mmCIF file of C-alpha atoms in Angstrom:
data_model
loop_
_atom_site.group_PDB
_atom_site.id
_atom_site.type_symbol
_atom_site.label_atom_id
_atom_site.label_comp_id
_atom_site.label_asym_id
_atom_site.label_seq_id
_atom_site.Cartn_x
_atom_site.Cartn_y
_atom_site.Cartn_z
ATOM 1 C CA MET T 1 0.004 0.176 -0.050
ATOM 2 C CA GLY T 2 1.412 3.397 -1.098
ATOM 3 C CA ILE T 3 1.889 6.438 1.096
ATOM 4 C CA LYS T 4 -0.904 8.859 0.889
ATOM 5 C CA LEU T 5 0.164 12.402 -0.002
ATOM 6 C CA LYS T 6 -1.255 14.991 2.587
ATOM 7 C CA THR T 7 -1.528 18.616 1.351
ATOM 8 C CA ARG T 8 -3.718 21.560 1.643
ATOM 9 C CA LYS T 9 -4.444 24.874 0.300
ATOM 10 C CA PRO T 10 -3.020 28.035 2.156
ATOM 11 C CA THR T 11 -5.430 30.241 3.703
ATOM 12 C CA GLY T 12 -3.805 33.557 3.259
ATOM 13 C CA ILE T 13 -5.287 34.590 6.788
ATOM 14 C CA VAL T 14 -3.363 36.622 8.985
ATOM 15 C CA PRO T 15 -2.334 34.521 12.222
ATOM 16 C CA TRP T 16 -2.641 35.616 15.748
ATOM 17 C CA PRO T 17 0.678 36.924 16.894
ATOM 18 C CA LEU T 18 3.279 35.650 19.675
ATOM 19 C CA ILE T 19 4.527 39.312 20.544
ATOM 20 C CA LEU T 20 7.746 39.724 22.769
ATOM 21 C CA ILE T 21 8.023 43.064 24.573
ATOM 22 C CA GLU T 22 11.352 43.415 26.085
ATOM 23 C CA GLY T 23 13.510 46.376 27.307
ATOM 24 C CA ASP T 24 14.801 48.449 30.158
ATOM 25 C CA GLU T 25 13.070 48.061 33.589
ATOM 26 C CA GLY T 26 10.587 50.799 34.050
ATOM 27 C CA SER T 27 10.286 51.292 30.401
ATOM 28 C CA GLY T 28 6.242 50.505 30.141
ATOM 29 C CA LYS T 29 6.476 46.832 29.051
ATOM 30 C CA THR T 30 3.955 45.692 31.685
ATOM 31 C CA TYR T 31 2.023 48.958 31.440
ATOM 32 C CA SER T 32 1.183 48.432 28.186
ATOM 33 C CA VAL T 33 -0.022 44.959 28.498
ATOM 34 C CA ALA T 34 -2.399 46.103 31.189
ATOM 35 C CA GLU T 35 -3.434 49.032 28.944
ATOM 36 C CA PHE T 36 -4.286 46.658 26.091
ATOM 37 C CA SER T 37 -6.694 44.671 28.394
ATOM 38 C CA ALA T 38 -9.047 47.816 28.025
ATOM 39 C CA SER T 39 -9.371 47.185 24.368
ATOM 40 C CA GLU T 40 -13.029 46.337 23.115
ATOM 41 C CA GLN T 41 -11.722 44.392 20.151
ATOM 42 C CA ILE T 42 -10.555 41.345 22.487
ATOM 43 C CA GLY T 43 -12.199 39.313 24.945
ATOM 44 C CA GLN T 44 -10.827 37.924 28.377
ATOM 45 C CA VAL T 45 -7.362 38.602 29.310
ATOM 46 C CA TYR T 46 -5.259 36.370 31.392
ATOM 47 C CA TRP T 47 -2.182 37.523 33.373
ATOM 48 C CA ILE T 48 0.307 35.131 34.565
ATOM 49 C CA ASP T 49 2.706 36.989 36.857
ATOM 50 C CA LEU T 50 5.984 35.412 37.432
ATOM 51 C CA ALA T 51 8.250 37.286 40.081
ATOM 52 C CA GLU T 52 7.359 40.593 38.776
ATOM 53 C CA GLY T 53 4.236 41.700 41.282
ATOM 54 C CA SER T 54 2.651 44.143 39.045
ATOM 55 C CA SER T 55 -0.576 42.575 38.346
ATOM 56 C CA ASP T 56 -2.648 43.820 41.111
ATOM 57 C CA GLU T 57 -1.585 47.381 41.045
ATOM 58 C CA TYR T 58 -1.843 47.591 37.311
ATOM 59 C CA ALA T 59 -5.559 47.117 37.610
ATOM 60 C CA ALA T 60 -5.819 50.693 38.519
ATOM 61 C CA ILE T 61 -5.156 51.906 35.186
ATOM 62 C CA PRO T 62 -8.422 53.356 33.621
ATOM 63 C CA GLY T 63 -10.132 50.344 31.720
ATOM 64 C CA ALA T 64 -7.970 47.801 32.717
ATOM 65 C CA ASP T 65 -9.765 44.641 32.743
ATOM 66 C CA TYR T 66 -7.925 41.386 33.333
ATOM 67 C CA LEU T 67 -7.890 38.058 35.448
ATOM 68 C CA ILE T 68 -4.800 37.041 37.096
ATOM 69 C CA ILE T 69 -3.986 33.331 37.167
ATOM 70 C CA ASP T 70 -3.162 31.706 40.472
ATOM 71 C CA HIS T 71 -0.221 29.457 40.527
ATOM 72 C CA ASP T 72 1.935 27.892 43.236
ATOM 73 C CA GLY T 73 5.271 28.950 41.522
ATOM 74 C CA SER T 74 6.206 25.347 40.488
ATOM 75 C CA TYR T 75 6.769 24.906 36.725
ATOM 76 C CA ARG T 76 4.112 22.122 36.516
ATOM 77 C CA ASP T 77 1.298 24.397 37.982
ATOM 78 C CA ILE T 78 2.346 27.206 35.554
ATOM 79 C CA LEU T 79 2.262 24.942 32.623
ATOM 80 C CA GLU T 80 -1.022 23.344 33.269
ATOM 81 C CA GLN T 81 -2.733 26.954 33.836
ATOM 82 C CA ILE T 82 -1.272 27.901 30.573
ATOM 83 C CA ARG T 83 -2.800 24.723 28.928
ATOM 84 C CA ALA T 84 -6.212 25.653 30.742
ATOM 85 C CA VAL T 85 -5.909 29.133 29.107
ATOM 86 C CA TYR T 86 -5.128 27.471 25.798
ATOM 87 C CA LEU T 87 -8.240 25.354 25.969
ATOM 88 C CA GLU T 88 -10.501 28.327 26.829
ATOM 89 C CA ALA T 89 -9.111 30.329 24.038
ATOM 90 C CA ARG T 90 -9.669 27.592 21.483
ATOM 91 C CA ARG T 91 -13.256 27.319 22.961
ATOM 92 C CA ALA T 92 -13.914 30.899 22.532
ATOM 93 C CA ALA T 93 -12.500 30.967 18.798
ATOM 94 C CA ALA T 94 -14.706 28.208 18.082
ATOM 95 C CA ALA T 95 -17.585 30.040 19.428
ATOM 96 C CA GLY T 96 -16.765 33.138 17.315
ATOM 97 C CA GLU T 97 -16.143 35.276 20.459
ATOM 98 C CA PRO T 98 -13.313 37.895 20.457
ATOM 99 C CA PRO T 99 -9.665 36.743 20.954
ATOM 100 C CA VAL T 100 -8.711 35.539 24.152
ATOM 101 C CA VAL T 101 -5.177 37.078 25.370
ATOM 102 C CA LEU T 102 -2.613 35.508 27.571
ATOM 103 C CA SER T 103 0.118 37.664 28.929
ATOM 104 C CA ILE T 104 3.194 36.001 30.695
ATOM 105 C CA ASP T 105 4.940 38.498 32.669
ATOM 106 C CA SER T 106 7.986 37.857 32.562
ATOM 107 C CA GLY T 107 9.723 35.146 30.281
ATOM 108 C CA THR T 108 13.044 36.203 32.102
ATOM 109 C CA ALA T 109 11.786 34.921 35.338
ATOM 110 C CA LEU T 110 10.556 31.815 33.791
ATOM 111 C CA TRP T 111 14.036 31.107 32.214
ATOM 112 C CA ARG T 112 15.651 32.066 35.448
ATOM 113 C CA MET T 113 13.643 29.324 37.228
ATOM 114 C CA LEU T 114 14.403 26.738 34.910
ATOM 115 C CA LYS T 115 18.281 27.523 35.002
ATOM 116 C CA THR T 116 18.090 27.190 38.881
ATOM 117 C CA TRP T 117 16.461 23.964 38.392
ATOM 118 C CA ALA T 118 19.307 22.583 35.884
ATOM 119 C CA ASN T 119 21.790 24.062 38.540
ATOM 120 C CA GLU T 120 20.287 22.287 41.688
ATOM 121 C CA ARG T 121 20.030 19.186 39.808
ATOM 122 C CA ALA T 122 23.923 19.421 38.876
ATOM 123 C CA ARG T 123 24.702 20.098 42.548
ATOM 124 C CA ARG T 124 23.022 16.756 43.536
ATOM 125 C CA GLY T 125 24.786 14.501 41.216
ATOM 126 C CA ARG T 126 27.454 12.195 42.671
ATOM 127 C CA THR T 127 30.454 13.992 41.391
ATOM 128 C CA ASN T 128 29.627 17.579 42.127
ATOM 129 C CA ALA T 129 28.214 16.550 45.546
ATOM 130 C CA GLN T 130 31.646 15.159 46.418
ATOM 131 C CA ARG T 131 33.319 18.004 45.239
ATOM 132 C CA LEU T 132 31.059 20.485 46.908
ATOM 133 C CA GLU T 133 31.600 18.233 50.407
ATOM 134 C CA GLU T 134 35.180 18.934 49.949
ATOM 135 C CA ASP T 135 35.007 22.527 49.045
ATOM 136 C CA PRO T 136 31.623 24.238 49.408
ATOM 137 C CA ASP T 137 32.762 27.112 47.143
ATOM 138 C CA ALA T 138 33.979 24.711 44.250
ATOM 139 C CA ALA T 139 32.584 25.482 41.070
ATOM 140 C CA ILE T 140 30.341 22.746 39.525
ATOM 141 C CA ASP T 141 29.737 21.294 36.138
ATOM 142 C CA VAL T 142 26.335 21.656 34.655
ATOM 143 C CA GLY T 143 25.867 19.083 31.911
ATOM 144 C CA MET T 144 24.330 19.451 28.771
ATOM 145 C CA ASN T 145 21.728 16.936 29.902
ATOM 146 C CA PHE T 146 20.607 19.321 32.310
ATOM 147 C CA TRP T 147 20.281 22.283 30.065
ATOM 148 C CA ASN T 148 18.510 20.056 27.368
ATOM 149 C CA ASP T 149 15.968 19.253 29.967
ATOM 150 C CA ALA T 150 15.406 22.930 31.153
ATOM 151 C CA THR T 151 15.355 23.873 27.450
ATOM 152 C CA GLU T 152 12.698 21.326 26.768
ATOM 153 C CA ARG T 153 10.406 22.451 29.614
ATOM 154 C CA TRP T 154 10.827 26.136 28.186
ATOM 155 C CA MET T 155 9.797 24.966 24.607
ATOM 156 C CA ASP T 156 6.767 23.321 25.975
ATOM 157 C CA VAL T 157 5.631 26.569 27.126
ATOM 158 C CA ILE T 158 6.631 28.245 24.115
ATOM 159 C CA HIS T 159 5.061 25.976 21.707
ATOM 160 C CA LEU T 160 1.748 26.601 23.464
ATOM 161 C CA LEU T 161 2.190 30.311 22.858
ATOM 162 C CA GLN T 162 3.271 30.034 19.284
ATOM 163 C CA THR T 163 0.017 28.036 18.448
ATOM 164 C CA PHE T 164 -2.346 30.163 20.883
ATOM 165 C CA PRO T 165 -5.689 30.295 19.588
ATOM 166 C CA GLY T 166 -5.651 34.327 20.460
ATOM 167 C CA ILE T 167 -3.131 36.594 21.208
ATOM 168 C CA ALA T 168 0.102 35.565 23.220
ATOM 169 C CA ILE T 169 2.187 38.217 24.747
ATOM 170 C CA ILE T 170 5.591 37.523 26.743
ATOM 171 C CA THR T 171 7.699 40.118 28.495
ATOM 172 C CA ALA T 172 11.473 40.144 29.220
ATOM 173 C CA ARG T 173 14.183 42.025 30.310
ATOM 174 C CA GLY T 174 16.743 43.614 27.883
ATOM 175 C CA LYS T 175 20.263 45.285 28.546
ATOM 176 C CA GLN T 176 23.545 46.323 26.989
ATOM 177 C CA VAL T 177 26.240 43.624 27.613
ATOM 178 C CA THR T 178 29.586 43.014 26.548
ATOM 179 C CA ALA T 179 30.000 41.179 23.211
ATOM 180 C CA ILE T 180 31.242 37.532 23.682
ATOM 181 C CA ASP T 181 32.762 35.304 21.151
ATOM 182 C CA GLU T 182 32.197 31.437 20.980
ATOM 183 C CA GLY T 183 35.262 30.924 23.295
ATOM 184 C CA GLY T 184 33.820 33.292 25.973
ATOM 185 C CA ARG T 185 36.089 35.880 25.388
ATOM 186 C CA PRO T 186 35.085 39.652 24.978
ATOM 187 C CA VAL T 187 34.723 40.995 21.438
ATOM 188 C CA THR T 188 36.977 44.049 20.695
ATOM 189 C CA ASP T 189 37.196 46.496 17.805
ATOM 190 C CA ASN T 190 40.440 47.579 16.103
ATOM 191 C CA LYS T 191 41.507 49.736 18.955
ATOM 192 C CA GLY T 192 41.213 47.128 21.457
ATOM 193 C CA ARG T 193 37.954 48.633 22.869
ATOM 194 C CA ALA T 194 35.278 45.997 24.156
ATOM 195 C CA LEU T 195 32.160 45.934 22.023
ATOM 196 C CA ARG T 196 28.621 46.146 23.428
ATOM 197 C CA GLU T 197 25.604 44.213 22.302
ATOM 198 C CA TRP T 198 21.845 44.185 23.131
ATOM 199 C CA LYS T 199 21.004 41.118 25.047
ATOM 200 C CA VAL T 200 17.239 39.666 25.979
ATOM 201 C CA SER T 201 17.355 38.116 29.322
ATOM 202 C CA ALA T 202 15.778 34.900 28.589
ATOM 203 C CA GLN T 203 16.214 31.543 26.520
ATOM 204 C CA LYS T 204 18.535 32.486 23.808
ATOM 205 C CA ASP T 205 15.885 31.635 20.947
ATOM 206 C CA LEU T 206 12.913 33.599 22.275
ATOM 207 C CA ALA T 207 13.349 36.464 19.964
ATOM 208 C CA PHE T 208 13.535 34.016 16.841
ATOM 209 C CA ASP T 209 10.398 32.110 18.242
ATOM 210 C CA CYS T 210 8.121 35.068 18.633
ATOM 211 C CA SER T 211 6.250 36.613 15.402
ATOM 212 C CA VAL T 212 6.683 40.144 16.450
ATOM 213 C CA TRP T 213 9.517 41.533 18.560
ATOM 214 C CA VAL T 214 9.033 44.832 20.250
ATOM 215 C CA ARG T 215 11.888 46.759 22.387
ATOM 216 C CA MET T 216 11.294 49.432 25.037
ATOM 217 C CA ARG T 217 13.707 51.822 26.525
ATOM 218 C CA ARG T 218 13.149 54.749 28.747
ATOM 219 C CA GLY T 219 13.150 58.058 27.327
ATOM 220 C CA ARG T 220 12.971 56.453 23.923
ATOM 221 C CA ALA T 221 10.207 55.773 21.256
ATOM 222 C CA PRO T 222 9.129 51.901 21.317
ATOM 223 C CA GLN T 223 10.726 50.149 18.450
ATOM 224 C CA VAL T 224 9.541 46.947 16.462
ATOM 225 C CA ILE T 225 12.446 45.053 15.767
ATOM 226 C CA LYS T 226 11.258 42.262 13.948
ATOM 227 C CA ALA T 227 7.765 41.308 12.483
ATOM 228 C CA ARG T 228 6.820 38.047 10.556
ATOM 229 C CA SER T 229 4.208 39.638 8.592
ATOM 230 C CA LEU T 230 3.414 40.696 4.837
ATOM 231 C CA ARG T 231 1.745 43.846 6.130
ATOM 232 C CA LEU T 232 4.260 45.304 8.606
ATOM 233 C CA ARG T 233 7.823 45.448 6.944
ATOM 234 C CA VAL T 234 10.764 45.976 9.006
ATOM 235 C CA GLU T 235 14.178 46.078 7.289
ATOM 236 C CA ASP T 236 17.540 44.391 8.883
ATOM 237 C CA GLY T 237 19.246 46.668 11.225
ATOM 238 C CA LYS T 238 16.531 49.256 10.758
ATOM 239 C CA PRO T 239 14.090 49.076 13.479
ATOM 240 C CA LEU T 240 10.676 50.886 13.020
ATOM 241 C CA ASN T 241 9.922 53.685 15.654
ATOM 242 C CA LEU T 242 6.578 53.900 16.991
ATOM 243 C CA PRO T 243 6.202 56.886 19.426
ATOM 244 C CA ASP T 244 2.427 56.144 19.874
ATOM 245 C CA PHE T 245 3.025 52.662 20.306
ATOM 246 C CA THR T 246 -0.137 50.469 21.613
ATOM 247 C CA ILE T 247 -0.576 46.867 21.249
ATOM 248 C CA GLU T 248 -3.982 47.402 19.950
ATOM 249 C CA ASP T 249 -2.668 49.385 17.294
ATOM 250 C CA LEU T 250 0.216 46.928 16.718
ATOM 251 C CA VAL T 251 -2.172 43.877 16.329
ATOM 252 C CA PHE T 252 -5.233 45.275 14.531
ATOM 253 C CA ASN T 253 -3.842 47.949 12.343
ATOM 254 C CA ARG T 254 -0.494 47.193 11.564
ATOM 255 C CA LEU T 255 -0.428 43.496 11.505
ATOM 256 C CA GLY T 256 -4.045 43.413 10.435
ATOM 257 C CA CYS T 257 -5.325 40.559 12.689
ATOM 258 C CA SER T 258 -9.133 40.393 12.862
ATOM 259 C CA VAL T 259 -11.825 38.009 14.326
ATOM 260 C CA ASP T 260 -11.215 35.830 11.288
ATOM 261 C CA SER T 261 -7.468 35.213 12.442
ATOM 262 C CA GLN T 262 -6.326 31.687 13.295
ATOM 263 C CA PRO T 263 -3.487 30.348 15.560
ATOM 264 C CA ARG T 264 -0.500 29.328 13.472
ATOM 265 C CA GLN T 265 -0.292 25.919 12.019
ATOM 266 C CA MET T 266 2.743 24.443 13.792
ATOM 267 C CA PRO T 267 2.822 20.669 14.697
ATOM 268 C CA ALA T 268 5.588 20.171 17.382
ATOM 269 C CA LEU T 269 8.672 18.487 15.592
ATOM 270 C CA VAL T 270 9.707 15.408 17.300
ATOM 271 C CA GLY T 271 12.304 12.689 16.520
ATOM 272 C CA ASP T 272 9.969 10.206 17.550
ATOM 273 C CA ARG T 273 6.504 9.950 19.507
ATOM 274 C CA VAL T 274 7.901 8.007 22.495
ATOM 275 C CA GLN T 275 8.045 11.168 24.848
ATOM 276 C CA ALA T 276 4.805 12.823 23.497
ATOM 277 C CA TRP T 277 2.864 9.297 24.191
ATOM 278 C CA LEU T 278 4.528 9.121 27.532
ATOM 279 C CA LYS T 279 3.461 12.510 28.430
ATOM 280 C CA GLU T 280 0.001 12.089 26.993
ATOM 281 C CA HIS T 281 -0.436 9.199 29.208
ATOM 282 C CA ASP T 282 1.122 10.664 32.191
ATOM 283 C CA VAL T 283 3.318 7.611 32.673
ATOM 284 C CA THR T 284 5.826 9.399 34.958
ATOM 285 C CA ASP T 285 3.267 10.279 37.529
ATOM 286 C CA LEU T 286 1.267 7.264 37.765
ATOM 287 C CA ARG T 287 1.309 4.985 40.542
ATOM 288 C CA ASP T 288 -1.351 2.358 39.582
ATOM 289 C CA VAL T 289 0.477 -0.826 38.545
ATOM 290 C CA GLU T 290 -2.564 -2.318 36.734
ATOM 291 C CA LYS T 291 -2.918 1.058 34.771
ATOM 292 C CA LEU T 292 0.484 0.957 33.702
ATOM 293 C CA ARG T 293 0.086 -2.625 32.511
ATOM 294 C CA GLU T 294 -2.898 -1.694 30.535
ATOM 295 C CA LEU T 295 -0.939 0.997 28.823
ATOM 296 C CA TRP T 296 1.827 -1.246 28.119
ATOM 297 C CA TRP T 297 -0.505 -3.305 25.950
ATOM 298 C CA ASP T 298 -2.432 -0.080 24.484
ATOM 299 C CA ALA T 299 1.056 1.118 23.038
ATOM 300 C CA ASP T 300 0.960 -1.794 20.554
ATOM 301 C CA LYS T 301 -2.592 -1.091 19.191
ATOM 302 C CA ASP T 302 -3.181 0.010 15.682
ATOM 303 C CA ASP T 303 -4.588 3.190 16.617
ATOM 304 C CA ALA T 304 -1.614 4.382 18.626
ATOM 305 C CA GLY T 305 0.206 4.886 15.278
ATOM 306 C CA LEU T 306 3.618 3.963 16.757
ATOM 307 C CA THR T 307 6.427 2.306 15.004
ATOM 308 C CA ARG T 308 7.700 -1.245 16.469
ATOM 309 C CA ALA T 309 10.883 0.716 17.845
ATOM 310 C CA GLU T 310 8.582 3.427 19.435
ATOM 311 C CA VAL T 311 6.416 0.764 21.143
ATOM 312 C CA VAL T 312 9.608 -1.398 22.410
ATOM 313 C CA SER T 313 10.856 1.969 23.791
ATOM 314 C CA ILE T 314 7.523 3.047 25.242
ATOM 315 C CA ARG T 315 7.222 -0.657 26.849
ATOM 316 C CA ASN T 316 10.565 -0.280 28.409
ATOM 317 C CA ALA T 317 9.791 3.181 30.210
ATOM 318 C CA ILE T 318 6.605 1.404 31.412
ATOM 319 C CA GLU T 319 8.762 -1.610 32.749
ATOM 320 C CA GLN T 320 11.158 0.513 34.334
ATOM 321 C CA LYS T 321 8.159 2.417 36.232
ATOM 322 C CA VAL T 322 6.650 -0.753 37.471
ATOM 323 C CA ALA T 323 9.999 -1.786 38.837
ATOM 324 C CA GLN T 324 10.364 1.230 40.764
ATOM 325 C CA LEU T 325 6.935 0.956 42.079
ATOM 326 C CA GLU T 326 7.294 -2.525 43.255
ATOM 327 C CA ASN T 327 11.030 -2.284 44.644
ATOM 328 C CA PRO T 328 11.008 1.163 46.101
ATOM 329 C CA PRO T 329 14.138 2.556 47.844
ATOM 330 C CA THR T 330 14.287 2.427 51.555
ATOM 331 C CA GLU T 331 13.543 5.252 53.805
ATOM 332 C CA MET T 332 16.930 6.761 53.738
ATOM 333 C CA GLY T 333 17.154 6.297 49.934
ATOM 334 C CA GLN T 334 19.468 3.590 50.031
ATOM 335 C CA GLY T 335 19.249 0.049 48.245
ATOM 336 C CA PRO T 336 18.752 -2.546 47.198
ATOM 337 C CA VAL T 337 15.858 -3.335 49.467
ATOM 338 C CA SER T 338 15.185 -6.697 51.223
ATOM 339 C CA ASP T 339 12.268 -9.255 50.113
ATOM 340 C CA ALA T 340 10.399 -8.028 53.220
ATOM 341 C CA ASP T 341 10.489 -4.377 51.840
ATOM 342 C CA ARG T 342 9.111 -5.603 48.748
ATOM 343 C CA LEU T 343 6.168 -7.365 50.249
ATOM 344 C CA ARG T 344 5.601 -4.667 52.451
ATOM 345 C CA ALA T 345 5.564 -2.241 49.600
ATOM 346 C CA ALA T 346 3.161 -4.565 47.631
ATOM 347 C CA VAL T 347 0.858 -4.910 50.639
ATOM 348 C CA GLU T 348 0.625 -1.089 50.950
ATOM 349 C CA ARG T 349 0.037 -0.717 47.495
ATOM 350 C CA ARG T 350 -2.937 -3.167 47.412
ATOM 351 C CA ALA T 351 -4.311 -1.279 50.648
ATOM 352 C CA GLU T 352 -4.176 2.144 48.530
ATOM 353 C CA GLU T 353 -5.887 0.255 45.804
ATOM 354 C CA GLY T 354 -8.514 -0.914 48.305
ATOM 355 C CA ASP T 355 -7.770 -4.746 47.721
ATOM 356 C CA GLU T 356 -7.098 -7.047 50.723
ATOM 357 C CA GLN T 357 -3.970 -8.902 51.093
ATOM 358 C CA PRO T 358 -4.404 -12.834 49.857
ATOM 359 C CA GLU T 359 -4.372 -15.325 52.349
ATOM 360 C CA ASP T 360 -1.363 -17.411 50.664
ATOM 361 C CA GLU T 361 0.735 -14.131 50.674
ATOM 362 C CA PRO T 362 3.228 -13.948 53.722
ATOM 363 C CA ASP T 363 2.925 -10.951 55.842
ATOM 364 C CA PRO T 364 6.386 -9.430 55.895
ATOM 365 C CA ASP T 365 5.863 -8.322 59.846
ATOM 366 C CA LYS T 366 5.120 -12.003 60.561
ATOM 367 C CA ARG T 367 8.194 -13.876 59.387
ATOM 368 C CA PRO T 368 9.238 -17.273 61.078
ATOM 369 C CA VAL T 369 11.512 -16.651 63.868
ATOM 370 C CA ARG T 370 15.021 -18.499 63.732
ATOM 371 C CA LYS T 371 16.110 -20.200 66.881
ATOM 372 C CA GLU T 372 19.715 -19.334 68.031
ATOM 373 C CA PRO T 373 21.813 -22.268 68.893
ATOM 374 C CA VAL T 374 22.336 -22.741 72.848
ATOM 375 C CA LYS T 375 25.652 -21.830 74.031
ATOM 376 C CA ARG T 376 27.285 -24.031 76.645
ATOM 377 C CA THR T 377 30.048 -23.866 79.117
ATOM 378 C CA PRO T 378 33.132 -26.103 78.904
ATOM 379 C CA ALA T 379 31.862 -28.048 82.159
ATOM 380 C CA ALA T 380 28.514 -28.734 80.477
ATOM 381 C CA LYS T 381 30.259 -29.869 77.387
ATOM 382 C CA ARG T 382 32.569 -32.491 79.326
ATOM 383 C CA ALA T 383 29.445 -33.628 81.190
ATOM 384 C CA ALA T 384 27.641 -34.373 77.991
ATOM 385 C CA ALA T 385 30.578 -36.257 76.537
ATOM 386 C CA LYS T 386 30.650 -38.622 79.490
ATOM 387 C CA ARG T 387 26.712 -39.334 78.911
ATOM 388 C CA THR T 388 27.198 -40.043 75.192
ATOM 389 C CA PRO T 389 28.399 -43.506 74.268
ATOM 390 C CA ALA T 390 31.746 -43.671 72.723
ATOM 391 C CA ARG T 391 31.656 -44.364 68.812
ATOM 392 C CA ARG T 392 33.469 -47.551 67.394
#
């Protein structure tokens, strides 16, 4: 059976933007978002405040109308709330309602949190832990695997913003820094003076991933640095100054967005479907062994759309998870555990699932007691020898 060609005609519709607003502190980045919430052309505005603390105060701006997203500061809760807003925006778009707006203030704080997470994981590693035990001020090595994990978490957020069924805005700090080459050395001119460059304080690809890039500086007119648009042209190296900048004017007049706009069609690019499948079925956090066994069989169903190699990888991951649940570490995190510990874990797991312990399963707390041999004195041994007939 041949492979079926999949194509579609382009729509020509202007997509909803992902807007990056970065710049100096106090330059009006957050204010512009709160001001935009008063627009009559948009629907509900949701605001995720990450270590900025301005969301409550800026409600005093005339006409400002937005809802603050509550979160506990953890990456998982933040990501879940972004997904919740995403689903609400999709519902509103399907119902023909004005576009939902999601604002993340700021991307700088989000990336800083993920960098701290990578650093803390590296410190707990065996090599770095031994090094810090010998010298608490020693430099530690944060391996590429930690940075890759942090970047993966960052991209989970960015992909939701890129495909958001409405208007997505992310703020970030920007500043002048000394230019550094690939070897970590300062870049200088022909007179030996260090060159300066502008840097966005977030994950390095943020400016590339956004469809519109706005820079705001104190005492200067806001500038559009980049716009992925046919209507708003920004020449390379020639930012567009907008003295009367507002997000409403940028989105609906200069970019040409309207109620007919759609989210960008950007399927997530993956080398295989293993990680996406494991995330979709929440394998990492599952504690129900029977559910994990069901997923083991489900991975090989025709409607899963997985290759044989992907099925094998998924089943290996599930088997490792089941092994962890059935053979947990001891209280101090040391292993391997004893048979009694494994039995006890099995009993506790069944108790959590509401099952009674089978009659034929031994109780780890009722093991048979082994009798210790009786120690006898030398005199008792000689007396016993006299009573015992000599062997011939």
